[in-house]
Short mmCIF file of C-alpha atoms in Angstrom, two decimals:
data_model
loop_
_atom_site.label_atom_id
_atom_site.label_comp_id
_atom_site.label_asym_id
_atom_site.label_seq_id
_atom_site.Cartn_x
_atom_site.Cartn_y
_atom_site.Cartn_z
CA UNK F 18 7.32 -30.63 23.27
CA UNK F 19 4.64 -28.09 22.33
CA UNK F 20 4.44 -26.74 18.80
CA UNK F 21 4.40 -22.98 18.36
CA UNK F 22 3.49 -21.20 15.15
CA UNK F 23 6.55 -19.97 13.25
CA UNK F 24 6.64 -17.06 10.84
CA UNK F 25 8.57 -19.19 8.37
CA UNK F 26 5.63 -21.64 8.20
CA UNK F 27 3.07 -18.94 7.43
CA UNK F 28 1.38 -18.25 4.11
CA UNK F 29 -0.96 -15.54 2.88
CA UNK F 30 -3.49 -16.04 0.12
CA UNK F 31 -6.45 -14.07 -1.21
CA UNK F 32 -9.51 -14.12 -3.41
CA UNK F 33 -11.38 -11.16 -4.91
CA UNK F 34 -14.86 -10.67 -3.45
CA UNK F 35 -17.84 -9.91 -5.67
CA UNK F 36 -19.94 -8.98 -2.62
CA UNK F 37 -18.36 -6.94 0.17
CA UNK F 38 -17.50 -9.16 3.14
CA UNK F 39 -18.57 -12.43 1.49
CA UNK F 40 -15.91 -15.00 0.55
CA UNK F 41 -16.75 -16.48 -2.86
CA UNK F 42 -16.21 -20.08 -3.91
CA UNK F 43 -13.00 -20.93 -5.74
CA UNK F 44 -9.27 -21.22 -5.20
CA UNK F 45 -7.32 -18.56 -3.39
CA UNK F 46 -4.06 -17.20 -4.86
CA UNK F 47 -0.82 -17.38 -2.91
CA UNK F 48 0.52 -13.94 -1.99
CA UNK F 49 4.30 -13.66 -1.44
CA UNK F 50 5.01 -11.36 1.52
CA UNK F 51 7.80 -10.25 3.87
CA UNK F 52 5.79 -9.35 6.98
CA UNK F 53 2.18 -8.67 7.84
CA UNK F 54 0.23 -7.27 10.79
CA UNK F 55 -3.31 -8.29 9.84
CA UNK F 56 -5.47 -8.59 12.94
CA UNK F 57 -8.98 -8.10 14.23
CA UNK F 58 -9.46 -5.18 16.62
CA UNK F 59 -12.44 -4.36 18.84
CA UNK F 60 -13.50 -1.20 20.59
CA UNK F 61 -14.34 -1.40 24.29
CA UNK F 62 -17.67 -0.30 25.73
CA UNK F 63 -17.49 0.47 29.46
CA UNK F 64 -20.27 1.04 31.97
CA UNK F 65 -20.65 4.46 33.56
CA UNK F 66 -22.13 3.52 36.96
CA UNK F 67 -20.27 4.82 39.99
CA UNK F 68 -19.63 2.31 42.79
CA UNK F 69 -18.71 3.10 46.37
CA UNK F 70 -15.86 0.60 46.18
CA UNK F 71 -14.56 2.43 43.03
CA UNK F 72 -14.38 -0.76 40.94
CA UNK F 73 -16.05 -1.01 37.49
CA UNK F 74 -18.59 -3.73 36.80
CA UNK F 75 -19.13 -3.57 33.02
CA UNK F 76 -16.63 -3.86 30.17
CA UNK F 77 -17.84 -5.26 26.86
CA UNK F 78 -16.55 -5.62 23.32
CA UNK F 79 -17.89 -3.09 20.83
CA UNK F 80 -17.36 -2.36 17.14
CA UNK F 81 -14.81 -4.55 15.40
CA UNK F 82 -12.82 -4.31 12.20
CA UNK F 83 -9.96 -6.03 10.42
CA UNK F 84 -6.80 -4.32 9.27
CA UNK F 85 -3.04 -4.14 9.18
CA UNK F 86 -0.09 -3.90 6.82
CA UNK F 87 1.11 -6.41 4.23
CA UNK F 88 4.74 -5.69 3.31
CA UNK F 89 6.06 -7.19 0.06
CA UNK F 90 8.90 -7.02 -2.45
CA UNK F 91 7.10 -5.73 -5.53
CA UNK F 92 7.25 -7.92 -8.64
CA UNK F 93 5.50 -8.55 -11.93
CA UNK F 94 1.97 -9.87 -11.78
CA UNK F 95 1.57 -11.01 -8.18
CA UNK F 96 0.24 -7.72 -6.80
CA UNK F 97 -1.76 -6.32 -9.73
CA UNK F 98 -5.05 -6.91 -7.88
CA UNK F 99 -3.71 -4.97 -4.90
CA UNK F 100 -2.44 -2.15 -7.13
CA UNK F 101 -5.95 -1.94 -8.59
CA UNK F 102 -7.43 -1.88 -5.09
CA UNK F 103 -5.07 0.94 -4.06
CA UNK F 104 -5.99 2.96 -7.16
CA UNK F 105 -9.73 2.11 -7.14
CA UNK F 106 -9.23 1.36 -10.82
CA UNK F 107 -8.67 -1.45 -13.31
CA UNK F 108 -5.78 -2.09 -15.69
CA UNK F 109 -6.90 -1.23 -19.22
CA UNK F 110 -4.46 -2.15 -21.99
CA UNK F 111 -1.90 -2.50 -19.18
CA UNK F 112 -2.47 1.04 -17.88
CA UNK F 113 -3.91 1.76 -14.44
CA UNK F 114 -5.18 5.18 -13.34
CA UNK F 115 -6.90 6.47 -10.22
CA UNK F 116 -10.59 5.58 -10.31
CA UNK F 117 -13.70 5.33 -8.16
CA UNK F 118 -14.42 1.57 -7.99
CA UNK F 119 -13.33 -0.13 -4.72
CA UNK F 120 -12.01 -3.69 -4.88
CA UNK F 121 -12.36 -6.05 -1.90
CA UNK F 122 -10.65 -9.29 -0.89
CA UNK F 123 -10.90 -12.18 1.49
CA UNK F 124 -7.37 -12.79 2.81
CA UNK F 125 -6.26 -15.95 4.61
CA UNK F 126 -3.36 -16.08 7.07
CA UNK F 127 -2.48 -19.77 7.49
CA UNK F 128 -0.10 -21.16 10.13
CA UNK F 129 0.87 -24.55 8.67
CA UNK F 130 2.67 -25.90 11.73
CA UNK F 131 -0.42 -25.63 13.97
CA UNK F 132 -3.04 -25.96 11.19
CA UNK F 133 -4.82 -22.71 12.03
CA UNK F 134 -6.23 -20.20 9.55
CA UNK F 135 -7.48 -16.66 10.09
CA UNK F 136 -9.81 -15.47 7.33
CA UNK F 137 -10.16 -11.71 6.96
CA UNK F 138 -13.12 -10.52 4.90
CA UNK F 139 -14.09 -7.25 3.24
CA UNK F 140 -10.45 -6.15 2.95
CA UNK F 141 -9.26 -3.34 0.70
CA UNK F 142 -6.07 -1.30 0.29
CA UNK F 143 -6.64 1.90 2.22
CA UNK F 144 -3.14 3.17 1.47
CA UNK F 145 -0.11 1.96 -0.46
CA UNK F 146 3.48 3.00 0.12
CA UNK F 147 6.36 2.24 -2.27
CA UNK F 148 10.03 2.77 -1.41
CA UNK F 149 12.95 2.75 -3.87
CA UNK F 150 16.53 3.07 -2.68
CA UNK F 151 19.93 1.64 -3.62
CA UNK F 152 20.83 -1.81 -2.34
CA UNK F 153 17.29 -2.94 -1.60
CA UNK F 154 14.29 -4.49 -3.28
CA UNK F 155 11.36 -2.24 -4.17
CA UNK F 156 9.52 -2.42 -0.86
CA UNK F 157 5.75 -1.98 -0.96
CA UNK F 158 3.36 -1.71 1.97
CA UNK F 159 -0.35 -2.36 1.45
CA UNK F 160 -2.23 -0.96 4.46
CA UNK F 161 -5.49 -2.88 4.64
CA UNK F 162 -8.87 -2.07 6.17
CA UNK F 163 -11.50 -4.78 6.39
CA UNK F 164 -14.79 -5.96 7.85
CA UNK F 165 -14.14 -8.99 10.07
CA UNK F 166 -12.28 -12.22 10.80
CA UNK F 167 -13.08 -15.86 11.42
CA UNK F 168 -10.94 -18.81 12.54
CA UNK F 169 -10.68 -22.21 10.88
CA UNK F 170 -8.53 -25.33 10.97
CA UNK F 171 -8.89 -25.82 7.21
CA UNK F 172 -6.62 -24.06 4.74
CA UNK F 173 -8.10 -22.71 1.54
CA UNK F 174 -6.90 -24.34 -1.68
CA UNK F 175 -4.24 -22.10 -3.18
CA UNK F 176 -3.06 -21.42 -6.69
CA UNK F 177 0.67 -20.75 -6.85
CA UNK F 178 2.17 -17.29 -7.19
CA UNK F 179 3.95 -16.35 -10.41
CA UNK F 180 7.49 -17.07 -9.20
CA UNK F 181 8.68 -13.79 -10.75
CA UNK F 182 11.79 -12.15 -9.31
CA UNK F 183 11.36 -9.02 -7.17
CA UNK F 184 12.07 -5.59 -8.60
CA UNK F 185 15.22 -3.82 -7.44
CA UNK F 186 16.37 -0.20 -7.59
CA UNK F 187 19.09 -0.94 -10.16
CA UNK F 188 16.80 -2.31 -12.88
CA UNK F 189 14.96 0.88 -13.78
CA UNK F 190 15.36 4.63 -14.03
CA UNK F 191 13.95 7.97 -12.94
CA UNK F 192 13.03 11.07 -14.92
CA UNK F 193 12.04 14.55 -13.77
CA UNK F 194 11.19 17.71 -15.66
CA UNK F 195 8.41 20.04 -16.67
CA UNK F 196 4.90 18.75 -17.23
CA UNK F 197 4.95 16.81 -20.50
CA UNK F 198 8.73 17.09 -20.82
CA UNK F 199 10.70 14.55 -18.78
CA UNK F 200 14.43 13.87 -18.88
CA UNK F 201 16.38 11.04 -17.25
CA UNK F 202 18.24 11.80 -14.02
CA UNK F 203 21.11 9.84 -12.48
CA UNK F 204 21.45 11.94 -9.33
CA UNK F 205 18.34 10.83 -7.43
CA UNK F 206 19.23 8.47 -4.59
CA UNK F 207 15.82 7.49 -3.18
CA UNK F 208 12.10 7.86 -3.90
CA UNK F 209 9.20 7.14 -1.55
CA UNK F 210 5.54 7.75 -2.28
CA UNK F 211 2.12 6.88 -0.93
CA UNK F 212 -1.41 6.61 -2.27
CA UNK F 213 -3.93 7.22 0.52
CA UNK F 214 -7.66 6.57 0.08
CA UNK F 215 -8.67 7.04 3.75
CA UNK F 216 -10.95 3.99 3.91
CA UNK F 217 -12.92 3.73 7.16
CA UNK F 218 -15.82 1.65 8.49
CA UNK F 219 -19.37 3.03 8.67
CA UNK F 220 -20.76 1.45 11.82
CA UNK F 221 -24.52 1.32 12.38
CA UNK F 222 -26.87 0.41 15.22
CA UNK F 223 -27.65 -3.30 15.40
CA UNK F 224 -24.31 -4.72 14.25
CA UNK F 225 -20.76 -4.77 15.57
CA UNK F 226 -19.40 -5.10 11.99
CA UNK F 227 -19.48 -2.41 9.36
CA UNK F 228 -21.91 -2.94 6.45
CA UNK F 229 -19.67 -0.89 4.14
CA UNK F 230 -16.45 1.09 3.96
CA UNK F 231 -16.32 4.77 3.10
CA UNK F 232 -13.38 6.41 1.36
CA UNK F 233 -12.04 9.87 0.65
CA UNK F 234 -9.82 11.54 -1.93
CA UNK F 235 -6.90 9.81 -3.63
CA UNK F 236 -4.03 11.68 -1.99
CA UNK F 237 -0.69 10.96 -3.66
CA UNK F 238 2.38 12.39 -1.95
CA UNK F 239 6.05 11.49 -1.72
CA UNK F 240 9.66 12.44 -1.17
CA UNK F 241 12.88 12.04 -3.10
CA UNK F 242 16.51 12.84 -2.42
CA UNK F 243 19.19 13.85 -4.90
CA UNK F 244 22.80 15.01 -4.85
CA UNK F 245 23.05 18.79 -4.56
CA UNK F 246 24.86 19.59 -7.81
CA UNK F 247 23.10 22.78 -9.00
CA UNK F 248 20.10 25.02 -8.41
CA UNK F 249 17.62 23.11 -10.61
CA UNK F 250 15.60 21.27 -7.94
CA UNK F 251 15.73 24.17 -5.48
CA UNK F 252 14.39 26.46 -8.20
CA UNK F 253 11.48 24.13 -8.88
CA UNK F 254 10.50 24.58 -5.22
CA UNK F 255 11.38 28.27 -5.02
CA UNK F 256 9.38 29.29 -8.10
CA UNK F 257 6.61 26.69 -7.65
CA UNK F 258 7.36 25.20 -11.06
CA UNK F 259 4.78 22.75 -12.38
CA UNK F 260 6.78 19.54 -12.68
CA UNK F 261 6.46 15.87 -13.55
CA UNK F 262 8.16 12.75 -12.20
CA UNK F 263 8.44 9.23 -13.56
CA UNK F 264 9.95 6.15 -11.94
CA UNK F 265 10.39 2.77 -13.60
CA UNK F 266 11.35 -0.49 -11.91
CA UNK F 267 12.26 -3.87 -13.34
CA UNK F 268 13.64 -7.26 -12.42
CA UNK F 269 16.93 -8.78 -13.63
CA UNK F 270 15.25 -10.17 -16.76
CA UNK F 271 14.79 -6.63 -18.04
CA UNK F 272 11.40 -7.53 -19.54
CA UNK F 273 8.96 -6.82 -16.69
CA UNK F 274 9.13 -3.05 -16.29
CA UNK F 275 6.50 -1.21 -14.27
CA UNK F 276 6.37 2.57 -14.66
CA UNK F 277 4.91 5.03 -12.16
CA UNK F 278 4.17 8.39 -13.76
CA UNK F 279 3.23 11.44 -11.70
CA UNK F 280 2.25 13.70 -14.62
CA UNK F 281 1.80 16.88 -12.57
CA UNK F 282 3.55 17.48 -9.23
CA UNK F 283 4.31 20.43 -7.00
CA UNK F 284 7.61 20.27 -5.09
CA UNK F 285 6.82 21.58 -1.61
CA UNK F 286 10.28 21.54 -0.04
CA UNK F 287 13.91 21.39 -1.18
CA UNK F 288 16.10 21.15 1.92
CA UNK F 289 19.89 21.26 1.51
CA UNK F 290 21.03 20.82 5.11
CA UNK F 291 24.63 19.85 5.94
CA UNK F 292 24.84 16.62 7.90
CA UNK F 293 28.60 16.11 7.88
CA UNK F 294 31.60 16.17 5.58
CA UNK F 295 30.01 13.90 2.96
CA UNK F 296 28.12 14.95 -0.16
CA UNK F 297 25.25 17.35 0.39
CA UNK F 298 21.77 16.27 -0.64
CA UNK F 299 18.57 17.97 -1.75
CA UNK F 300 15.61 16.49 0.15
CA UNK F 301 12.37 17.20 -1.69
CA UNK F 302 8.74 16.52 -0.87
CA UNK F 303 5.99 16.58 -3.48
CA UNK F 304 2.27 16.21 -4.01
CA UNK F 305 0.79 14.75 -7.20
CA UNK F 306 -2.17 16.65 -8.62
CA UNK F 307 -4.73 15.87 -11.31
CA UNK F 308 -3.34 16.22 -14.82
CA UNK F 309 -5.95 16.94 -17.49
CA UNK F 310 -3.95 15.28 -20.27
CA UNK F 311 -3.50 11.94 -18.46
CA UNK F 312 -6.78 12.34 -16.49
CA UNK F 313 -5.11 11.12 -13.28
CA UNK F 314 -2.55 12.08 -10.66
CA UNK F 315 -0.77 8.71 -10.88
CA UNK F 316 -0.48 6.39 -13.87
CA UNK F 317 0.91 2.86 -13.55
CA UNK F 318 1.95 0.98 -16.69
CA UNK F 319 2.78 -2.73 -16.62
CA UNK F 320 4.39 -4.92 -19.33
CA UNK F 321 2.12 -6.19 -22.08
#
């Protein structure tokens, strides 16, 4: 009976690169994940000659790049390197702000049942999406862009993950208010936000792999929904009130809180549509802007 690779026998691991696209020596670190779509893609280069029989003669592989999503249940410690990559920054005294220093990884996808490994190099977090809602773990999607991929039948030596429990939406809180003046809110039902760096390859003549990745602005946007109980959130949209938003998440131990502070946001919609006889909601979208006091548009604080 043939053996087919099973998702349940798959592991991901990574190591931080010191040189873009070059896998350094040393142990990889196991990366807990829910799903991933890491793959190598290639452009096609087709010939332009016209033939009387109408059939093409030339079709070749062109530029190639690695990429895909890694979906995880966020938890303490295991994803700090990827948070730093998404923010182009480094935790300093357990505080991480948006910066300008890219961080790259080699990531291995290993199928244990068929002893096959795919090694992706020059990978970075182009965008990160975090979703908080009742009755679910804090789901995080790291959308990766990378340089290339190789195959091997030898798994990299892995160091174990932390074993920490995932964060959930019950072990934390949310605050909203004016800039510099937040107050806790119990009426928000869901929060989703993304950090987008717009990483892209910079292809050159003479190579089918990119020698570097370019990136753009750190665009931080999101949405949240709340019960429609008064005019407060609608007014923040209506009068373009400078606002602030903070979300904290934790695990059942209560001692591993991560806080996401958006120190200066603009609420760009506050929809109060009626979808049925149940409670009405306010659906808000927001953009996070640079705050001169915090010197960032997103600040992440981890436990000490």
